[in-house]
Amino acid sequence: MNIKLLRHDKSRGAVAVEFALVAPILLALVAGIVEFSHAYNAQISVTQAAREAARTMALKDDQSKAALAAIAGAPGLNGDDFELAFTPEACTDEDDMTVTITYPASTLTGLFGSTVTVTGVGAMRCGG
């Protein structure tokens, strides 16, 4: 009877060791998935903000209104951290307005650094 108890205790110890070896890998995988999802969401939001800015710039040819449209186009992000670049500086008919927004998105866990820089590009033909 004691032999069966000893075998059972040894197998329980083996399970604990296996869990201790596998758990950090699984936790790192889950943390990576969460960080990637957060960064991808920020990327989508910044791209949407760039599209809104390009649309406003193409229709109204006003960089300050385009910047406000970019901030409104990404309500979950801090618009004060947007760096906008307009190409060309002013809209003329038959040109394409391209707006590039760079945004330093903070990470959730900090495992991969404190920030990740995401860039969104939007383009639209001037004049509507």
Short mmCIF file of C-alpha atoms in Angstrom, two decimals:
data_model
loop_
_atom_site.label_atom_id
_atom_site.label_comp_id
_atom_site.label_asym_id
_atom_site.label_seq_id
_atom_site.Cartn_x
_atom_site.Cartn_y
_atom_site.Cartn_z
CA MET A 1 0.00 0.00 0.00
CA ASN A 2 2.84 2.40 0.75
CA ILE A 3 4.38 1.80 -2.68
CA LYS A 4 1.22 3.05 -4.43
CA LEU A 5 1.21 6.19 -2.27
CA LEU A 6 4.86 6.89 -3.06
CA ARG A 7 4.23 6.53 -6.81
CA HIS A 8 1.25 8.88 -6.58
CA ASP A 9 3.29 11.50 -4.71
CA LYS A 10 6.09 11.29 -7.28
CA SER A 11 3.69 11.82 -10.16
CA ARG A 12 2.19 14.84 -8.40
CA GLY A 13 5.67 16.29 -8.03
CA ALA A 14 6.36 15.69 -11.72
CA VAL A 15 3.17 17.53 -12.64
CA ALA A 16 4.21 20.48 -10.49
CA VAL A 17 7.63 20.62 -12.16
CA GLU A 18 6.12 20.40 -15.63
CA PHE A 19 3.70 23.21 -14.80
CA ALA A 20 6.56 25.33 -13.46
CA LEU A 21 8.40 24.85 -16.75
CA VAL A 22 5.43 25.51 -19.05
CA ALA A 23 3.59 28.30 -17.18
CA PRO A 24 6.09 31.13 -17.89
CA ILE A 25 6.07 30.30 -21.59
CA LEU A 26 2.27 30.35 -21.70
CA LEU A 27 2.10 33.62 -19.75
CA ALA A 28 4.64 35.23 -22.07
CA LEU A 29 2.60 34.06 -25.07
CA VAL A 30 -0.60 35.54 -23.64
CA ALA A 31 1.19 38.82 -22.80
CA GLY A 32 2.54 38.97 -26.37
CA ILE A 33 -0.92 38.44 -27.82
CA VAL A 34 -2.35 41.21 -25.63
CA GLU A 35 0.47 43.63 -26.55
CA PHE A 36 0.14 42.88 -30.26
CA SER A 37 -3.63 43.38 -30.13
CA HIS A 38 -3.25 46.70 -28.34
CA ALA A 39 -0.63 47.94 -30.85
CA TYR A 40 -2.75 46.77 -33.79
CA ASN A 41 -5.77 48.63 -32.42
CA ALA A 42 -3.67 51.78 -32.11
CA GLN A 43 -2.47 51.29 -35.70
CA ILE A 44 -6.03 51.06 -36.99
CA SER A 45 -7.06 54.17 -35.03
CA VAL A 46 -4.10 56.21 -36.29
CA THR A 47 -4.79 55.16 -39.89
CA GLN A 48 -8.43 56.22 -39.49
CA ALA A 49 -7.28 59.57 -38.09
CA ALA A 50 -4.98 60.05 -41.11
CA ARG A 51 -7.86 59.30 -43.49
CA GLU A 52 -10.08 61.86 -41.74
CA ALA A 53 -7.32 64.47 -41.88
CA ALA A 54 -6.68 63.79 -45.58
CA ARG A 55 -10.39 64.07 -46.34
CA THR A 56 -10.73 67.36 -44.48
CA MET A 57 -7.57 68.74 -46.08
CA ALA A 58 -8.75 67.71 -49.55
CA LEU A 59 -12.12 69.41 -49.08
CA LYS A 60 -11.23 72.50 -47.03
CA ASP A 61 -7.47 72.97 -47.59
CA ASP A 62 -6.92 73.97 -43.95
CA GLN A 63 -4.27 72.19 -41.89
CA SER A 64 -5.70 73.25 -38.52
CA LYS A 65 -9.14 71.86 -39.42
CA ALA A 66 -7.46 68.70 -40.71
CA ALA A 67 -5.61 68.31 -37.40
CA LEU A 68 -8.88 68.66 -35.50
CA ALA A 69 -10.50 66.10 -37.79
CA ALA A 70 -7.62 63.71 -37.09
CA ILE A 71 -8.13 64.07 -33.34
CA ALA A 72 -11.88 63.52 -33.76
CA GLY A 73 -11.19 60.50 -35.99
CA ALA A 74 -9.37 58.64 -33.20
CA PRO A 75 -11.31 59.26 -29.99
CA GLY A 76 -9.49 56.58 -28.00
CA LEU A 77 -6.07 58.15 -28.50
CA ASN A 78 -4.42 61.28 -27.15
CA GLY A 79 -4.55 63.60 -30.15
CA ASP A 80 -2.01 65.97 -28.61
CA ASP A 81 0.68 63.35 -29.30
CA PHE A 82 -0.07 63.19 -33.05
CA GLU A 83 2.69 64.31 -35.40
CA LEU A 84 1.08 65.24 -38.70
CA ALA A 85 2.85 65.65 -42.05
CA PHE A 86 0.99 67.00 -45.08
CA THR A 87 2.18 66.26 -48.61
CA PRO A 88 1.85 68.63 -50.44
CA GLU A 89 1.53 71.55 -48.01
CA ALA A 90 -1.54 72.95 -49.80
CA CYS A 91 -4.20 71.30 -51.90
CA THR A 92 -4.62 72.13 -55.59
CA ASP A 93 -7.04 70.48 -57.99
CA GLU A 94 -5.93 67.18 -59.49
CA ASP A 95 -3.35 66.64 -56.71
CA ASP A 96 -3.50 63.92 -54.11
CA MET A 97 -3.28 65.03 -50.50
CA THR A 98 -1.40 62.59 -48.31
CA VAL A 99 -1.42 62.89 -44.53
CA THR A 100 0.99 60.87 -42.41
CA ILE A 101 0.43 60.63 -38.66
CA THR A 102 3.01 59.27 -36.26
CA TYR A 103 1.86 58.36 -32.74
CA PRO A 104 3.78 56.95 -29.76
CA ALA A 105 1.37 54.39 -28.30
CA SER A 106 2.03 53.22 -24.77
CA THR A 107 2.27 49.51 -24.10
CA LEU A 108 0.15 47.67 -21.56
CA THR A 109 2.63 45.35 -19.88
CA GLY A 110 5.95 47.04 -20.59
CA LEU A 111 7.55 43.72 -21.59
CA PHE A 112 8.48 45.09 -25.01
CA GLY A 113 9.34 48.65 -23.99
CA SER A 114 7.24 51.51 -22.72
CA THR A 115 6.04 52.76 -26.13
CA VAL A 116 5.64 51.56 -29.68
CA THR A 117 5.51 54.05 -32.56
CA VAL A 118 2.69 53.54 -35.01
CA THR A 119 2.24 55.38 -38.30
CA GLY A 120 -0.93 55.88 -40.30
CA VAL A 121 -1.21 57.22 -43.84
CA GLY A 122 -4.32 58.59 -45.52
CA ALA A 123 -4.69 59.95 -49.04
CA MET A 124 -7.44 61.67 -51.01
CA ARG A 125 -7.72 63.62 -54.24
CA CYS A 126 -7.97 67.37 -53.70
CA GLY A 127 -11.19 69.11 -54.51
CA GLY A 128 -13.45 66.22 -53.56
#
